[in-house]
Short mmCIF file of C-alpha atoms (C1' of nucleotides) in Angstrom, two decimals:
data_model
loop_
_atom_site.label_atom_id
_atom_site.label_comp_id
_atom_site.label_asym_id
_atom_site.label_seq_id
_atom_site.Cartn_x
_atom_site.Cartn_y
_atom_site.Cartn_z
CA UNK A 269 64.56 7.83 -42.18
CA UNK A 270 61.78 6.58 -40.44
CA UNK A 271 60.85 6.88 -37.13
CA UNK A 272 58.94 5.39 -34.68
CA UNK A 273 58.68 7.81 -32.46
CA UNK A 274 55.80 10.25 -33.35
CA UNK A 275 55.59 13.22 -31.91
CA UNK A 276 54.06 14.60 -34.43
CA UNK A 277 54.01 18.61 -33.41
CA UNK A 278 54.97 20.85 -30.94
CA UNK A 279 56.24 19.36 -27.57
CA UNK A 280 55.05 22.15 -24.81
CA UNK A 281 54.14 20.52 -21.22
CA UNK A 282 50.17 20.08 -22.25
CA UNK A 283 48.16 20.19 -18.52
CA UNK A 284 46.08 17.19 -17.39
CA UNK A 285 44.63 18.66 -14.69
CA UNK A 286 42.24 16.63 -13.23
CA UNK A 287 42.57 14.78 -15.92
CA UNK A 288 44.24 12.50 -14.50
CA UNK A 289 41.86 11.22 -11.89
CA UNK A 290 38.96 11.04 -14.58
CA UNK A 291 38.17 7.15 -13.99
CA UNK A 292 36.51 7.71 -17.63
CA UNK A 293 39.62 9.26 -19.14
CA UNK A 294 42.16 7.06 -17.31
CA UNK A 295 39.53 3.89 -18.41
CA UNK A 296 39.35 5.23 -22.26
CA UNK A 297 43.21 4.97 -22.60
CA UNK A 298 43.82 2.07 -20.32
CA UNK A 299 41.39 0.68 -23.89
CA UNK A 300 43.22 1.99 -25.95
CA UNK A 301 46.62 0.49 -25.08
CA UNK A 302 44.78 -3.26 -24.68
CA UNK A 303 43.19 -3.44 -28.08
CA UNK A 304 46.41 -2.50 -30.16
CA UNK A 305 47.85 -4.59 -28.04
CA UNK A 306 44.99 -7.66 -28.82
CA UNK A 307 46.56 -6.30 -32.89
CA UNK A 308 49.30 -6.79 -32.51
CA UNK A 309 49.79 -10.26 -31.29
CA UNK A 310 46.05 -11.80 -31.84
CA UNK A 311 45.10 -9.96 -35.18
CA UNK A 312 46.83 -12.33 -37.18
CA UNK A 313 43.99 -15.05 -36.37
CA UNK A 314 42.01 -12.05 -37.72
CA UNK A 315 39.21 -12.27 -35.06
CA UNK A 316 37.86 -9.24 -32.96
CA UNK A 317 38.19 -9.13 -29.03
CA UNK A 318 34.72 -8.80 -29.40
CA UNK A 319 34.33 -12.41 -30.87
CA UNK A 320 36.62 -13.40 -29.06
CA UNK A 321 35.15 -13.95 -26.68
CA UNK A 322 31.72 -14.55 -27.89
CA UNK A 323 33.13 -17.52 -28.98
CA UNK A 324 34.76 -18.52 -25.09
CA UNK A 325 31.29 -17.46 -24.17
CA UNK A 326 29.63 -20.06 -25.84
CA UNK A 327 32.38 -22.82 -24.95
CA UNK A 328 32.08 -22.07 -21.67
CA UNK A 329 27.77 -22.56 -22.35
CA UNK A 330 27.33 -24.61 -25.84
CA UNK A 331 23.41 -24.21 -26.39
CA UNK A 332 23.47 -21.24 -24.91
CA UNK A 333 21.02 -18.66 -25.92
CA UNK A 334 21.85 -15.89 -28.69
CA UNK A 335 20.04 -12.67 -26.57
CA UNK A 336 21.64 -14.17 -22.29
CA UNK A 337 25.42 -13.91 -24.60
CA UNK A 338 24.61 -11.27 -25.23
CA UNK A 339 22.76 -9.24 -22.30
CA UNK A 340 26.01 -10.78 -20.21
CA UNK A 341 28.16 -9.00 -22.16
CA UNK A 342 27.08 -6.20 -23.06
CA UNK A 343 26.21 -6.43 -26.10
CA UNK A 344 23.36 -5.25 -28.14
CA UNK A 345 21.12 -8.06 -29.60
CA UNK A 346 21.45 -6.03 -33.02
CA UNK A 347 25.42 -6.22 -32.95
CA UNK A 348 25.33 -9.83 -31.65
CA UNK A 349 22.94 -10.31 -34.81
CA UNK A 350 26.20 -9.38 -37.20
CA UNK A 351 28.43 -10.55 -34.95
CA UNK A 352 27.17 -13.93 -34.50
CA UNK A 353 26.91 -13.95 -38.38
CA UNK A 354 29.97 -13.32 -39.00
CA UNK A 355 31.19 -16.46 -36.32
CA UNK A 356 28.64 -18.72 -38.11
CA UNK A 357 29.57 -17.80 -41.38
CA UNK A 358 33.62 -18.19 -40.81
CA UNK A 359 32.13 -21.80 -39.71
CA UNK A 360 33.06 -21.31 -35.94
CA UNK A 361 29.41 -21.67 -34.64
CA UNK A 362 26.88 -23.38 -34.95
CA UNK A 363 23.19 -22.08 -34.69
CA UNK A 364 20.18 -23.39 -33.26
CA UNK A 365 15.88 -23.14 -33.06
CA UNK A 366 14.62 -24.95 -30.31
CA UNK A 367 12.07 -27.14 -30.14
CA UNK A 368 10.36 -25.98 -26.62
CA UNK A 369 10.30 -21.82 -28.33
CA UNK A 370 10.38 -20.72 -31.56
CA UNK A 371 11.54 -17.88 -31.29
CA UNK A 372 14.89 -18.37 -30.14
CA UNK A 373 18.33 -19.55 -31.56
CA UNK A 374 20.32 -20.77 -29.26
CA UNK A 375 24.52 -21.44 -30.23
CA UNK A 376 27.27 -23.57 -30.36
CA UNK A 377 30.10 -24.06 -31.24
CA UNK A 378 31.54 -26.40 -33.80
CA UNK A 379 33.71 -29.14 -33.67
CA UNK A 380 35.73 -26.37 -35.74
CA UNK A 381 35.25 -23.60 -33.47
CA UNK A 382 35.70 -26.23 -30.51
CA UNK A 383 39.89 -26.20 -32.03
CA UNK A 384 39.95 -22.86 -32.25
CA UNK A 385 39.27 -21.99 -28.87
CA UNK A 386 41.79 -24.73 -27.62
CA UNK A 387 44.47 -24.04 -28.97
CA UNK A 388 44.03 -19.80 -29.42
CA UNK A 389 42.71 -20.18 -25.72
CA UNK A 390 46.57 -19.37 -23.80
CA UNK A 391 46.91 -16.50 -26.22
CA UNK A 392 44.10 -14.94 -25.70
CA UNK A 393 43.36 -15.26 -22.13
CA UNK A 394 46.88 -14.81 -21.17
CA UNK A 395 47.77 -11.79 -23.41
CA UNK A 396 47.06 -9.10 -20.86
CA UNK A 397 50.10 -9.97 -19.32
CA UNK A 398 52.29 -9.76 -22.17
CA UNK A 399 50.83 -5.79 -21.50
CA UNK A 400 51.24 -5.41 -17.34
CA UNK A 401 54.82 -4.03 -18.67
CA UNK A 402 53.83 -1.24 -16.05
CA UNK A 403 52.66 -3.37 -13.75
CA UNK A 404 54.24 -5.42 -11.31
CA UNK A 405 52.42 -8.89 -10.66
CA UNK A 406 50.96 -7.97 -7.49
CA UNK A 407 49.41 -5.15 -8.96
CA UNK A 408 48.19 -6.27 -11.74
CA UNK A 409 46.68 -8.93 -8.96
CA UNK A 410 44.96 -6.08 -7.66
CA UNK A 411 43.75 -3.86 -10.37
CA UNK A 412 41.89 -6.75 -11.74
CA UNK A 413 40.39 -7.64 -8.13
CA UNK A 414 39.63 -4.23 -7.52
CA UNK A 415 37.76 -3.79 -11.19
CA UNK A 416 36.48 -7.17 -10.93
CA UNK A 417 35.30 -5.72 -7.56
CA UNK A 418 33.90 -2.36 -10.05
CA UNK A 419 31.82 -3.66 -12.42
CA UNK A 420 30.24 -6.45 -10.09
CA UNK A 421 31.21 -9.14 -11.09
CA UNK A 422 31.97 -11.07 -8.01
CA UNK A 423 29.35 -12.73 -7.48
CA UNK A 424 30.27 -15.49 -10.50
CA UNK A 425 30.34 -19.24 -10.32
CA UNK B 220 3.67 -2.69 -15.42
CA UNK B 221 6.92 -1.47 -16.86
CA UNK B 222 9.36 -3.84 -15.92
CA UNK B 223 13.03 -2.09 -15.28
CA UNK B 224 14.82 -5.71 -14.07
CA UNK B 225 15.79 -6.68 -17.95
CA UNK B 226 16.28 -10.00 -16.84
CA UNK B 227 16.05 -11.36 -20.79
CA UNK B 228 16.04 -14.79 -21.57
CA UNK B 229 16.66 -17.84 -19.57
CA UNK B 230 18.62 -17.38 -16.50
CA UNK B 231 20.97 -20.54 -16.51
CA UNK B 232 24.03 -19.19 -14.53
CA UNK B 233 26.19 -18.38 -17.18
CA UNK B 234 30.25 -19.75 -17.23
CA UNK B 235 32.49 -16.94 -17.62
CA UNK B 236 35.86 -18.84 -17.29
CA UNK B 237 38.32 -17.26 -17.08
CA UNK B 238 37.87 -14.84 -18.92
CA UNK B 239 36.51 -12.56 -15.73
CA UNK B 240 40.71 -12.56 -15.33
CA UNK B 241 40.56 -10.78 -18.81
CA UNK B 242 42.02 -6.56 -17.41
CA UNK B 243 40.26 -6.20 -21.69
CA UNK B 244 37.46 -7.90 -20.79
CA UNK B 245 37.25 -6.58 -16.98
CA UNK B 246 37.61 -2.75 -18.96
CA UNK B 247 35.24 -3.18 -21.62
CA UNK B 248 31.98 -3.81 -18.86
CA UNK B 249 33.33 -0.64 -16.57
CA UNK B 250 33.76 1.25 -19.69
CA UNK B 251 30.38 0.30 -21.28
CA UNK B 252 29.66 0.97 -16.43
CA UNK B 253 31.15 4.04 -16.55
CA UNK B 254 29.42 5.16 -20.12
CA UNK B 255 26.03 4.02 -19.08
CA UNK B 256 26.48 6.68 -15.96
CA UNK B 257 28.11 9.77 -18.21
CA UNK B 258 24.19 9.69 -20.39
CA UNK B 259 22.36 9.61 -17.46
CA UNK B 260 23.65 12.33 -15.22
CA UNK B 261 25.61 14.78 -18.11
CA UNK B 262 24.40 13.76 -21.50
CA UNK B 263 21.67 17.46 -21.16
CA UNK B 264 24.17 18.78 -22.46
CA UNK B 265 24.92 17.51 -25.23
CA UNK B 266 28.30 16.34 -25.58
CA UNK B 267 30.47 12.95 -25.48
CA UNK B 268 33.31 12.08 -23.20
CA UNK B 269 36.09 12.76 -25.81
CA UNK B 270 33.78 16.46 -26.24
CA UNK B 271 34.49 17.14 -22.38
CA UNK B 272 37.68 16.28 -22.31
CA UNK B 273 38.84 18.36 -26.16
CA UNK B 274 37.00 20.86 -23.47
CA UNK B 275 39.07 21.39 -20.46
CA UNK B 276 42.52 20.28 -22.29
CA UNK B 277 42.25 23.48 -24.65
CA UNK B 278 41.25 26.09 -21.72
CA UNK B 279 44.13 24.22 -20.07
CA UNK B 280 46.01 25.06 -22.75
CA UNK B 281 44.67 27.62 -24.57
CA UNK B 282 46.16 28.09 -28.35
CA UNK B 283 47.16 24.33 -28.21
CA UNK B 284 47.91 23.34 -31.74
CA UNK B 285 44.66 20.75 -33.46
CA UNK B 286 47.73 17.29 -33.54
CA UNK B 287 48.68 17.61 -30.47
CA UNK B 288 45.89 17.95 -28.90
CA UNK B 289 44.39 14.17 -30.59
CA UNK B 290 48.32 12.31 -29.69
CA UNK B 291 47.65 13.24 -25.82
CA UNK B 292 44.46 11.80 -25.57
CA UNK B 293 44.56 9.25 -27.84
CA UNK B 294 42.14 10.60 -30.53
CA UNK B 295 42.54 9.25 -34.29
CA UNK B 296 43.87 12.67 -36.69
CA UNK B 297 39.83 12.50 -39.69
CA UNK B 298 38.35 12.10 -35.39
CA UNK B 299 39.87 15.46 -34.83
CA UNK B 300 39.30 17.20 -37.08
CA UNK B 301 35.13 17.09 -37.26
CA UNK B 302 34.85 16.38 -33.08
CA UNK B 303 36.46 20.54 -33.54
CA UNK B 304 34.64 21.36 -35.72
CA UNK B 305 31.10 20.92 -33.82
CA UNK B 306 32.32 22.23 -30.60
CA UNK B 307 33.18 25.34 -33.54
CA UNK B 308 29.70 25.38 -34.38
CA UNK B 309 28.33 24.83 -31.25
CA UNK B 310 30.03 28.23 -30.56
CA UNK B 311 32.68 26.32 -27.40
CA UNK B 312 36.04 26.54 -29.49
CA UNK B 313 37.98 28.78 -31.83
CA UNK B 314 39.94 27.96 -34.82
CA UNK B 315 42.89 30.24 -35.57
CA UNK B 316 46.03 29.82 -38.68
CA UNK B 317 49.11 30.75 -37.12
CA UNK B 318 51.15 33.14 -38.86
CA UNK B 319 54.48 31.39 -38.17
CA UNK B 320 53.09 27.34 -39.63
CA UNK B 321 50.34 28.24 -42.03
CA UNK B 322 49.67 24.45 -41.86
CA UNK B 323 48.69 24.72 -37.54
CA UNK B 324 45.10 24.98 -36.28
CA UNK B 325 46.03 26.48 -32.99
CA UNK B 326 42.60 26.53 -30.77
CA UNK B 327 41.38 27.80 -27.96
CA UNK B 328 38.05 28.76 -26.11
CA UNK B 329 35.42 31.23 -26.80
CA UNK B 330 34.33 33.33 -24.21
CA UNK B 331 30.58 30.92 -24.01
CA UNK B 332 33.08 28.17 -23.69
CA UNK B 333 35.07 29.28 -20.73
CA UNK B 334 31.69 29.99 -19.60
CA UNK B 335 30.34 26.21 -20.29
CA UNK B 336 33.52 24.66 -18.37
CA UNK B 337 33.93 26.83 -15.64
CA UNK B 338 30.72 25.56 -14.32
CA UNK B 339 30.07 22.28 -15.62
CA UNK B 340 33.17 21.66 -14.66
CA UNK B 341 32.45 19.56 -11.10
CA UNK B 342 29.97 18.17 -12.37
CA UNK B 343 31.84 16.69 -15.50
CA UNK B 344 35.24 15.87 -13.27
CA UNK B 345 34.06 13.88 -9.98
CA UNK B 346 31.06 12.35 -11.94
CA UNK B 347 33.00 9.33 -11.08
CA UNK B 348 32.99 8.68 -7.09
CA UNK B 349 28.43 8.14 -7.58
CA UNK B 350 30.10 5.72 -9.73
CA UNK B 351 31.78 4.40 -7.34
CA UNK B 352 29.70 3.26 -5.74
CA UNK B 353 31.22 -0.59 -5.16
CA UNK B 354 34.24 0.88 -4.33
CA UNK B 355 35.61 2.48 -0.97
CA UNK B 356 37.19 5.78 -1.29
CA UNK B 357 40.04 4.59 -0.63
CA UNK B 358 39.86 1.44 -3.29
CA UNK B 359 38.72 3.33 -5.68
CA UNK B 360 41.84 6.25 -5.42
CA UNK B 361 44.23 3.01 -6.14
CA UNK B 362 42.40 2.22 -8.52
CA UNK B 363 42.59 5.31 -10.17
CA UNK B 364 46.79 5.20 -9.67
CA UNK B 365 46.74 1.22 -10.75
CA UNK B 366 45.49 2.61 -14.40
CA UNK B 367 47.62 5.68 -13.69
CA UNK B 368 50.31 3.77 -13.40
CA UNK B 369 49.13 1.50 -16.35
CA UNK B 370 48.54 3.28 -18.34
CA UNK B 371 51.99 5.28 -17.80
CA UNK B 372 50.29 9.57 -16.39
CA UNK B 373 52.45 9.51 -14.10
CA UNK B 374 55.27 11.60 -15.43
CA UNK B 375 52.70 14.63 -16.03
CA UNK B 376 53.01 17.83 -15.05
"C1'" DA C 97 -10.84 -20.37 -28.42
"C1'" DG C 98 -9.94 -15.07 -29.82
"C1'" DA C 99 -7.60 -10.59 -28.76
"C1'" DA C 100 -3.64 -7.49 -26.99
"C1'" DA C 101 0.93 -7.62 -24.99
"C1'" DT C 102 5.65 -9.83 -24.40
"C1'" DT C 103 9.35 -11.57 -25.76
"C1'" DA C 104 13.30 -12.85 -30.22
"C1'" DG C 105 15.50 -12.15 -32.94
"C1'" DT C 106 16.66 -9.78 -37.38
"C1'" DT C 107 16.16 -4.95 -40.76
"C1'" DT C 108 16.95 -0.81 -41.94
"C1'" DA C 109 18.75 3.93 -41.56
"C1'" DC C 110 22.39 6.28 -38.85
"C1'" DG C 111 26.19 8.40 -35.68
"C1'" DC C 112 30.83 8.35 -34.63
"C1'" DG C 113 36.05 6.60 -35.33
"C1'" DG C 114 40.01 4.72 -38.68
"C1'" DA C 115 41.94 3.72 -42.96
"C1'" DA C 116 44.14 6.13 -47.21
"C1'" DA C 117 44.17 8.76 -50.32
"C1'" DC C 118 44.33 13.97 -51.08
"C1'" DT C 119 45.61 19.61 -50.46
"C1'" DA C 120 48.80 23.12 -49.41
"C1'" DA C 121 51.98 24.45 -46.03
"C1'" DA C 122 57.34 24.37 -44.84
"C1'" DT C 123 61.82 22.44 -45.28
"C1'" DG C 124 65.46 20.05 -47.61
"C1'" DA C 125 68.80 19.25 -50.90
"C1'" DG C 126 71.49 20.31 -55.64
"C1'" DC D 130 65.57 28.85 -57.34
"C1'" DT D 131 62.80 24.51 -57.91
"C1'" DC D 132 61.97 19.87 -57.74
"C1'" DA D 133 61.33 16.84 -53.67
"C1'" DT D 134 60.20 15.66 -49.25
"C1'" DT D 135 58.32 16.32 -44.75
"C1'" DT D 136 54.35 17.73 -41.86
"C1'" DA D 137 49.87 19.50 -41.11
"C1'" DG D 138 44.76 18.47 -41.47
"C1'" DT D 139 41.14 17.57 -44.71
"C1'" DT D 140 38.13 14.90 -47.19
"C1'" DT D 141 36.46 9.84 -48.63
"C1'" DC D 142 34.85 5.59 -48.08
"C1'" DC D 143 33.80 1.79 -45.12
"C1'" DG D 144 33.10 -0.86 -41.53
"C1'" DC D 145 31.62 -1.25 -36.33
"C1'" DG D 146 27.88 -0.55 -33.00
"C1'" DT D 147 22.81 1.35 -31.56
"C1'" DA D 148 18.81 3.28 -31.88
"C1'" DA D 149 14.01 2.39 -34.14
"C1'" DA D 150 10.33 -0.24 -36.68
"C1'" DC D 151 10.31 -4.75 -37.92
"C1'" DT D 152 8.63 -9.88 -37.88
"C1'" DA D 153 7.70 -13.84 -35.48
"C1'" DA D 154 6.44 -16.73 -31.79
"C1'" DT D 155 4.02 -16.53 -27.43
"C1'" DT D 156 1.89 -15.61 -22.87
"C1'" DT D 157 -2.40 -13.34 -20.34
"C1'" DC D 158 -6.65 -11.95 -20.30
"C1'" DT D 159 -10.97 -12.51 -20.94
#
DNA sequence: AGAAATTAGTTTACGCGGAAACTAAATGAG
DNA sequence: CTCATTTAGTTTCCGCGTAAACTAATTTCT
């Protein structure tokens, strides 16, 4: 009999103490929840959150340099190389070496990439809203606002 | 000349669009910030956030089963085995196989482990407060409260 | 101009965390 | 009691993300 409530092991009331006030801990748990939700809803498209985000940013800033994307999204250069490679292989992104600085790599969406972003945009950007079950719309707005302040993402055009 | 402001690549104003409203994105950025801060302040002790958390929970619930810790902290069993192994190797945790169920593993802090938790407790649990530069104390409290609600961690003894 | 230093990105090697397969112990059906 | 099933952890294997070393292009210094 398949039981989806995996109440494994014992049931003693675990004490977490002040841990539940730890921002780091809470963020990690929230992260896990969002990750699960992402794959449940958007996993079918075969892209991971970071890949989708990169696609989105390239779409908004065509010809952006790879390193700039990496800095902006806090992705390490080494990882960025691989991530870009995956998107190129899927035919969603194209690389270009500009003549004025031949070390650089500039990224753009291919027509397919653009089409993909256009069609999946809403599912991607609004997928969080499904997730805020536990929060009222106002609370959700507040949470986002506080996080934006915490991360220093208020000064953005 | 060492320059700590790594304003690499170009300086065009990158558009992020609705991304800055994305809970998933914000959580990730916050995660990165907290991670950096953790290692900056607590890295010297040679423990990672998850390890410290496990130590803390075992300290509060001596003799807890390994699987219960894993479930509670959303750590996968396979990983839990390795993580516990590391803590045992460092002499902070001891494993015990109870007679009533010899498949289980029960965890406790060694005296050293207890001493470690006692002495580092404040640095660990309050290290977030250094981090809330951008937020007023009230905002920080609010953020934590909202996250606790979002993650469903209100019903905890 | 030519050597030294910086900068952009890639390659290599490695540790962490996870899925799947596996071992061992406890429970259940006949 | 014996065989099948379930449960607790472990082991194996793999991909992701990172640090460190490396290549190539650009800039700076003299």
